[in-house]
Amino acid sequence: MIPREILHLNSRHLGRSIQLFEEVPSTNDLAASFAHDPDAAGTVYVAEHQTNGRGQYGRLWQARPGSSLLLSVLLFPPAELRRPVILTAWAAVGIAQAILELTGAEARIKWPNDLLIGGKKVCGILIEQSGGVVLGFGLNRSQTAEDFAAVGLPDATSLGMISGTNPDAITVLKTVVQHLDAGYDRLLSGERITPESQWKQRIGLIGRQVRIDLADGGQRVGRLRDMSFDGLELETGEHAIEVILPELIRGLSANF
Ligand code: BTN
């Protein structure tokens, strides 16, 4: 598959090479096809359109050509960073920081890896691990409320809807990659406190009564006392605190 254009950023880890494609089946699949090649580390794959874009839980991810930033990057992080919760926090926080810079809007993280603005989804993230790690996401850029209504997605929003004007596609691309690169650099240098607290703050549920949906189908209800990459502390009774590993959690919500 031949890219239409290749850009280069003066970054440390992600985006030293950015390959832009007109149409691919899925940028995540494209990135994963280079997982045998250490030289492909940090390469960013972007498509105007995907014919088989994949979402979480095997769902399809569809976007009108040119309307979204459809991006995947291949990385080979050290073993201690290959935890879904850490990778998700890094990606979600980096994209949220880029959205803030582009639009002035604060995005919230909806567990595990959606970004919402005003309660509406602006970005979906899909992280897959095989030989390497592939971070892929679809960031809604220029869709209108009518576009979303027409495809049965009334609970979605875009950068254009938030800011009243469509940010330029290349500016969005560069801004997001730069924030992800800076966050990845911090993780590689061993920083945990800042990424963890940015993630916690953007989830925004500390002190609230929450429901945790577990991957095994179980549920827990209680007050969320604190959270870190090592566990969510839930007050389930007057003196009862349960610590639940992030990897066991499929959903976290305060509106139930
Ligand atoms: C979700 O279900 O919310 C996650 C959606 C992830 C979609 C992106 S678009 C770019 C990359 N390529 C894919 O096939 N999927 C991800």
mmCIF file of C-alpha atoms and ligand atoms in Angstrom:
data_model
loop_
_atom_site.group_PDB
_atom_site.id
_atom_site.type_symbol
_atom_site.label_atom_id
_atom_site.label_comp_id
_atom_site.label_asym_id
_atom_site.label_seq_id
_atom_site.Cartn_x
_atom_site.Cartn_y
_atom_site.Cartn_z
ATOM 1 C CA MET A 1 0.000 0.000 0.000
ATOM 2 C CA ILE A 2 1.491 3.312 -1.062
ATOM 3 C CA PRO A 3 0.991 6.440 1.046
ATOM 4 C CA ARG A 4 -0.223 9.560 -0.741
ATOM 5 C CA GLU A 5 2.152 11.697 1.278
ATOM 6 C CA ILE A 6 4.701 11.351 4.071
ATOM 7 C CA LEU A 7 5.215 14.020 6.737
ATOM 8 C CA HIS A 8 7.983 14.247 9.294
ATOM 9 C CA LEU A 9 7.739 15.776 12.748
ATOM 10 C CA ASN A 10 10.656 16.787 14.866
ATOM 11 C CA SER A 11 9.447 14.527 17.674
ATOM 12 C CA ARG A 12 11.167 11.981 19.906
ATOM 13 C CA HIS A 13 9.134 8.810 19.525
ATOM 14 C CA LEU A 14 5.902 9.198 17.550
ATOM 15 C CA GLY A 15 5.533 10.806 14.168
ATOM 16 C CA ARG A 16 9.074 11.122 12.933
ATOM 17 C CA SER A 17 7.359 9.511 9.929
ATOM 18 C CA ILE A 18 3.642 10.096 9.277
ATOM 19 C CA GLN A 19 2.172 8.210 6.323
ATOM 20 C CA LEU A 20 -1.030 9.630 4.845
ATOM 21 C CA PHE A 21 -3.292 7.285 2.886
ATOM 22 C CA GLU A 22 -6.390 7.984 0.828
ATOM 23 C CA GLU A 23 -8.168 4.758 1.753
ATOM 24 C CA VAL A 24 -7.181 1.646 3.724
ATOM 25 C CA PRO A 25 -9.241 -1.152 5.284
ATOM 26 C CA SER A 26 -8.118 -0.174 8.810
ATOM 27 C CA THR A 27 -5.167 1.914 9.998
ATOM 28 C CA ASN A 28 -4.857 -0.375 13.048
ATOM 29 C CA ASP A 29 -4.444 -3.397 10.765
ATOM 30 C CA LEU A 30 -1.971 -1.488 8.629
ATOM 31 C CA ALA A 31 0.146 -0.527 11.673
ATOM 32 C CA ALA A 32 -0.034 -4.100 13.038
ATOM 33 C CA SER A 33 1.276 -5.463 9.740
ATOM 34 C CA PHE A 34 4.632 -3.792 10.582
ATOM 35 C CA ALA A 35 4.842 -5.244 14.103
ATOM 36 C CA HIS A 36 7.750 -7.492 13.059
ATOM 37 C CA ASP A 37 9.831 -4.444 12.115
ATOM 38 C CA PRO A 38 11.544 -2.481 14.918
ATOM 39 C CA ASP A 39 12.374 0.271 12.405
ATOM 40 C CA ALA A 40 8.648 1.005 12.108
ATOM 41 C CA ALA A 41 8.486 2.048 15.803
ATOM 42 C CA GLY A 42 6.692 5.370 16.135
ATOM 43 C CA THR A 43 5.422 5.417 12.547
ATOM 44 C CA VAL A 44 2.009 7.047 12.332
ATOM 45 C CA TYR A 45 -0.555 5.815 9.785
ATOM 46 C CA VAL A 46 -3.416 8.141 8.852
ATOM 47 C CA ALA A 47 -6.285 7.524 6.434
ATOM 48 C CA GLU A 48 -8.893 9.804 4.901
ATOM 49 C CA HIS A 49 -11.212 6.827 4.816
ATOM 50 C CA GLN A 50 -11.382 3.270 6.183
ATOM 51 C CA THR A 51 -13.395 0.516 4.529
ATOM 52 C CA ASN A 52 -13.181 -1.772 7.564
ATOM 53 C CA GLY A 53 -12.534 0.557 10.499
ATOM 54 C CA ARG A 54 -12.729 -1.369 13.745
ATOM 55 C CA GLY A 55 -14.062 -0.209 17.101
ATOM 56 C CA GLN A 56 -14.115 -1.742 20.558
ATOM 57 C CA TYR A 57 -15.716 -5.127 21.162
ATOM 58 C CA GLY A 58 -15.568 -6.043 17.453
ATOM 59 C CA ARG A 59 -17.812 -3.159 16.412
ATOM 60 C CA LEU A 60 -17.443 -1.343 13.093
ATOM 61 C CA TRP A 61 -16.103 2.225 13.156
ATOM 62 C CA GLN A 62 -17.503 4.302 10.325
ATOM 63 C CA ALA A 63 -16.739 7.883 9.390
ATOM 64 C CA ARG A 64 -17.474 9.900 6.281
ATOM 65 C CA PRO A 65 -14.260 10.327 4.189
ATOM 66 C CA GLY A 66 -12.199 13.265 5.432
ATOM 67 C CA SER A 67 -14.427 13.960 8.444
ATOM 68 C CA SER A 68 -12.216 12.493 11.187
ATOM 69 C CA LEU A 69 -8.644 12.006 12.179
ATOM 70 C CA LEU A 70 -8.288 8.231 11.688
ATOM 71 C CA LEU A 71 -4.863 7.445 13.093
ATOM 72 C CA SER A 72 -2.816 4.492 14.294
ATOM 73 C CA VAL A 73 0.712 4.350 15.619
ATOM 74 C CA LEU A 74 2.931 1.337 16.211
ATOM 75 C CA LEU A 75 5.100 1.290 19.332
ATOM 76 C CA PHE A 76 7.319 -1.148 21.176
ATOM 77 C CA PRO A 77 7.114 0.043 24.790
ATOM 78 C CA PRO A 78 9.014 -1.698 27.592
ATOM 79 C CA ALA A 79 7.159 -4.469 29.434
ATOM 80 C CA GLU A 80 6.232 -2.284 32.441
ATOM 81 C CA LEU A 81 4.245 0.086 30.181
ATOM 82 C CA ARG A 82 2.343 -2.641 28.354
ATOM 83 C CA ARG A 83 -0.614 -2.474 30.701
ATOM 84 C CA PRO A 84 -3.927 -1.516 29.075
ATOM 85 C CA VAL A 85 -4.671 0.976 31.846
ATOM 86 C CA ILE A 86 -1.370 2.824 31.405
ATOM 87 C CA LEU A 87 -1.546 2.883 27.603
ATOM 88 C CA THR A 88 -5.169 3.998 27.660
ATOM 89 C CA ALA A 89 -4.461 6.743 30.188
ATOM 90 C CA TRP A 90 -1.529 7.991 28.104
ATOM 91 C CA ALA A 91 -3.560 8.053 24.890
ATOM 92 C CA ALA A 92 -6.729 9.547 26.373
ATOM 93 C CA VAL A 93 -4.877 12.282 28.264
ATOM 94 C CA GLY A 94 -2.701 13.191 25.253
ATOM 95 C CA ILE A 95 -5.678 13.464 22.909
ATOM 96 C CA ALA A 96 -7.643 15.438 25.524
ATOM 97 C CA GLN A 97 -4.750 17.900 25.875
ATOM 98 C CA ALA A 98 -4.694 18.334 22.093
ATOM 99 C CA ILE A 99 -8.465 18.949 22.048
ATOM 100 C CA LEU A 100 -8.012 21.587 24.754
ATOM 101 C CA GLU A 101 -5.319 23.306 22.716
ATOM 102 C CA LEU A 102 -7.407 23.150 19.507
ATOM 103 C CA THR A 103 -10.817 24.126 20.889
ATOM 104 C CA GLY A 104 -10.472 25.309 24.493
ATOM 105 C CA ALA A 105 -12.811 22.484 25.575
ATOM 106 C CA GLU A 106 -12.092 20.059 28.412
ATOM 107 C CA ALA A 107 -12.751 16.448 27.408
ATOM 108 C CA ARG A 108 -13.672 13.856 30.010
ATOM 109 C CA ILE A 109 -12.523 10.246 29.846
ATOM 110 C CA LYS A 110 -15.362 7.734 29.899
ATOM 111 C CA TRP A 111 -14.047 4.393 31.066
ATOM 112 C CA PRO A 112 -12.234 2.729 29.499
ATOM 113 C CA ASN A 113 -11.267 4.807 26.505
ATOM 114 C CA ASP A 114 -13.807 7.209 25.091
ATOM 115 C CA LEU A 115 -13.453 10.972 25.192
ATOM 116 C CA LEU A 116 -16.601 13.000 25.792
ATOM 117 C CA ILE A 117 -17.326 16.692 25.597
ATOM 118 C CA GLY A 118 -20.573 17.892 27.121
ATOM 119 C CA GLY A 119 -21.517 14.205 27.521
ATOM 120 C CA LYS A 120 -21.072 13.479 23.798
ATOM 121 C CA LYS A 121 -18.422 11.242 22.263
ATOM 122 C CA VAL A 122 -15.728 13.056 20.308
ATOM 123 C CA CYS A 123 -13.088 10.308 20.157
ATOM 124 C CA GLY A 124 -12.926 6.525 20.416
ATOM 125 C CA ILE A 125 -9.672 4.732 21.169
ATOM 126 C CA LEU A 126 -8.667 1.164 20.351
ATOM 127 C CA ILE A 127 -5.384 -0.207 21.693
ATOM 128 C CA GLU A 128 -4.277 -3.618 20.465
ATOM 129 C CA GLN A 129 -1.200 -5.622 21.420
ATOM 130 C CA SER A 130 0.515 -8.369 19.496
ATOM 131 C CA GLY A 131 4.267 -8.161 18.843
ATOM 132 C CA GLY A 132 3.999 -4.405 19.218
ATOM 133 C CA VAL A 133 1.399 -2.060 20.601
ATOM 134 C CA VAL A 134 -0.964 -0.340 18.178
ATOM 135 C CA LEU A 135 -2.792 2.732 19.412
ATOM 136 C CA GLY A 136 -5.605 3.683 17.058
ATOM 137 C CA PHE A 137 -8.252 6.334 17.414
ATOM 138 C CA GLY A 138 -10.954 8.125 15.525
ATOM 139 C CA LEU A 139 -11.255 11.794 16.456
ATOM 140 C CA ASN A 140 -14.371 13.467 15.037
ATOM 141 C CA ARG A 141 -13.236 16.669 13.320
ATOM 142 C CA SER A 142 -15.754 18.207 10.948
ATOM 143 C CA GLN A 143 -19.059 16.316 11.283
ATOM 144 C CA THR A 144 -22.231 18.270 11.970
ATOM 145 C CA ALA A 145 -25.118 17.342 14.270
ATOM 146 C CA GLU A 146 -27.061 16.461 11.099
ATOM 147 C CA ASP A 147 -24.278 14.099 9.948
ATOM 148 C CA PHE A 148 -24.402 12.253 13.261
ATOM 149 C CA ALA A 149 -28.207 12.166 13.342
ATOM 150 C CA ALA A 150 -28.261 10.703 9.820
ATOM 151 C CA VAL A 151 -26.146 7.720 10.914
ATOM 152 C CA GLY A 152 -27.986 7.202 14.200
ATOM 153 C CA LEU A 153 -25.313 8.707 16.464
ATOM 154 C CA PRO A 154 -27.085 11.559 18.264
ATOM 155 C CA ASP A 155 -24.647 11.263 21.183
ATOM 156 C CA ALA A 156 -21.567 12.182 19.165
ATOM 157 C CA THR A 157 -19.862 15.506 18.656
ATOM 158 C CA SER A 158 -16.911 16.856 16.664
ATOM 159 C CA LEU A 159 -14.182 19.455 17.074
ATOM 160 C CA GLY A 160 -16.042 21.636 14.561
ATOM 161 C CA MET A 161 -19.272 21.483 16.539
ATOM 162 C CA ILE A 162 -17.442 22.372 19.737
ATOM 163 C CA SER A 163 -15.445 25.289 18.410
ATOM 164 C CA GLY A 164 -17.859 26.578 15.779
ATOM 165 C CA THR A 165 -15.265 26.232 13.030
ATOM 166 C CA ASN A 166 -13.575 23.152 11.575
ATOM 167 C CA PRO A 167 -9.943 22.953 12.601
ATOM 168 C CA ASP A 168 -7.609 22.144 9.724
ATOM 169 C CA ALA A 169 -6.887 18.400 9.386
ATOM 170 C CA ILE A 170 -3.079 18.697 9.385
ATOM 171 C CA THR A 171 -3.117 21.027 12.399
ATOM 172 C CA VAL A 172 -5.255 18.520 14.300
ATOM 173 C CA LEU A 173 -2.932 15.682 13.291
ATOM 174 C CA LYS A 174 0.254 17.473 14.340
ATOM 175 C CA THR A 175 -1.202 18.775 17.601
ATOM 176 C CA VAL A 176 -2.390 15.327 18.689
ATOM 177 C CA VAL A 177 0.857 13.585 17.728
ATOM 178 C CA GLN A 178 2.922 16.191 19.584
ATOM 179 C CA HIS A 179 0.919 15.724 22.804
ATOM 180 C CA LEU A 180 1.079 11.934 22.535
ATOM 181 C CA ASP A 181 4.817 12.107 21.910
ATOM 182 C CA ALA A 182 5.418 14.297 24.966
ATOM 183 C CA GLY A 183 3.314 12.008 27.185
ATOM 184 C CA TYR A 184 5.057 8.895 25.893
ATOM 185 C CA ASP A 185 8.416 10.480 26.632
ATOM 186 C CA ARG A 186 7.305 11.139 30.233
ATOM 187 C CA LEU A 187 6.175 7.529 30.664
ATOM 188 C CA LEU A 188 9.444 6.204 29.249
ATOM 189 C CA SER A 189 11.392 8.350 31.688
ATOM 190 C CA GLY A 190 9.538 6.621 34.551
ATOM 191 C CA GLU A 191 7.008 9.350 35.428
ATOM 192 C CA ARG A 192 3.822 7.910 36.892
ATOM 193 C CA ILE A 193 2.370 10.507 39.268
ATOM 194 C CA THR A 194 1.541 13.147 36.646
ATOM 195 C CA PRO A 195 0.014 10.783 34.037
ATOM 196 C CA GLU A 196 -1.975 9.054 36.768
ATOM 197 C CA SER A 197 -3.335 12.276 38.244
ATOM 198 C CA GLN A 198 -4.201 13.724 34.798
ATOM 199 C CA TRP A 199 -6.098 10.518 33.996
ATOM 200 C CA LYS A 200 -7.889 10.546 37.366
ATOM 201 C CA GLN A 201 -8.826 14.204 36.998
ATOM 202 C CA ARG A 202 -10.230 13.682 33.480
ATOM 203 C CA ILE A 203 -12.315 10.722 34.640
ATOM 204 C CA GLY A 204 -13.660 13.090 37.280
ATOM 205 C CA LEU A 205 -15.521 10.669 39.541
ATOM 206 C CA ILE A 206 -13.581 10.767 42.825
ATOM 207 C CA GLY A 207 -15.968 11.128 45.780
ATOM 208 C CA ARG A 208 -18.970 10.146 43.662
ATOM 209 C CA GLN A 209 -21.275 7.175 44.063
ATOM 210 C CA VAL A 210 -20.354 4.924 41.131
ATOM 211 C CA ARG A 211 -21.148 1.610 39.574
ATOM 212 C CA ILE A 212 -18.302 -0.589 38.393
ATOM 213 C CA ASP A 213 -19.095 -3.181 35.729
ATOM 214 C CA LEU A 214 -16.616 -6.020 35.872
ATOM 215 C CA ALA A 215 -15.311 -7.907 32.866
ATOM 216 C CA ASP A 216 -16.692 -11.162 34.345
ATOM 217 C CA GLY A 217 -20.225 -9.706 34.338
ATOM 218 C CA GLY A 218 -20.265 -8.752 38.041
ATOM 219 C CA GLN A 219 -21.005 -5.291 39.433
ATOM 220 C CA ARG A 220 -19.924 -3.228 42.433
ATOM 221 C CA VAL A 221 -21.571 -0.077 43.734
ATOM 222 C CA GLY A 222 -20.011 2.372 46.185
ATOM 223 C CA ARG A 223 -18.234 5.679 46.686
ATOM 224 C CA LEU A 224 -15.062 6.020 44.642
ATOM 225 C CA ARG A 225 -12.460 7.022 47.252
ATOM 226 C CA ASP A 226 -9.417 7.129 45.014
ATOM 227 C CA MET A 227 -7.934 5.580 41.939
ATOM 228 C CA SER A 228 -4.496 4.796 40.545
ATOM 229 C CA PHE A 229 -3.038 2.489 37.927
ATOM 230 C CA ASP A 230 -2.874 -0.126 40.725
ATOM 231 C CA GLY A 231 -6.552 -0.100 41.616
ATOM 232 C CA LEU A 232 -9.819 1.710 42.219
ATOM 233 C CA GLU A 233 -10.695 2.115 45.899
ATOM 234 C CA LEU A 234 -14.392 1.701 46.419
ATOM 235 C CA GLU A 235 -16.191 2.293 49.746
ATOM 236 C CA THR A 236 -18.854 -0.362 49.720
ATOM 237 C CA GLY A 237 -19.947 0.037 53.355
ATOM 238 C CA GLU A 238 -19.205 2.145 56.417
ATOM 239 C CA HIS A 239 -15.826 0.515 57.024
ATOM 240 C CA ALA A 240 -15.543 -1.612 53.923
ATOM 241 C CA ILE A 241 -13.137 -0.684 51.172
ATOM 242 C CA GLU A 242 -12.585 -2.823 48.126
ATOM 243 C CA VAL A 243 -9.654 -2.316 45.773
ATOM 244 C CA ILE A 244 -10.400 -3.391 42.225
ATOM 245 C CA LEU A 245 -7.709 -3.858 39.584
ATOM 246 C CA PRO A 246 -8.274 -1.628 36.524
ATOM 247 C CA GLU A 247 -7.754 -4.603 34.206
ATOM 248 C CA LEU A 248 -10.848 -6.283 35.700
ATOM 249 C CA ILE A 249 -13.105 -3.298 34.989
ATOM 250 C CA ARG A 250 -15.163 -2.950 31.839
ATOM 251 C CA GLY A 251 -17.270 0.076 32.765
ATOM 252 C CA LEU A 252 -17.356 2.863 35.367
ATOM 253 C CA SER A 253 -20.239 5.277 35.640
ATOM 254 C CA ALA A 254 -21.896 7.670 38.032
ATOM 255 C CA ASN A 255 -25.227 7.792 36.223
ATOM 256 C CA PHE A 256 -26.952 4.505 36.884
HETATM 257 C C1 BTN B 1 -14.311 2.736 19.685
HETATM 258 O O1 BTN B 1 -15.016 1.747 19.494
HETATM 259 O O2 BTN B 1 -14.746 3.722 20.291
HETATM 260 C C2 BTN B 1 -12.890 2.746 19.206
HETATM 261 C C3 BTN B 1 -12.821 3.227 17.792
HETATM 262 C C4 BTN B 1 -11.426 3.203 17.200
HETATM 263 C C5 BTN B 1 -11.449 3.590 15.746
HETATM 264 C C6 BTN B 1 -10.081 3.860 15.210
HETATM 265 S S1 BTN B 1 -10.143 4.706 13.683
HETATM 266 C C7 BTN B 1 -8.439 4.451 13.439
HETATM 267 C C8 BTN B 1 -8.120 3.065 13.950
HETATM 268 N N1 BTN B 1 -8.302 2.066 12.923
HETATM 269 C C9 BTN B 1 -9.293 1.221 13.203
HETATM 270 O O3 BTN B 1 -9.673 0.278 12.480
HETATM 271 N N2 BTN B 1 -9.835 1.536 14.390
HETATM 272 C C10 BTN B 1 -9.175 2.669 14.995
#
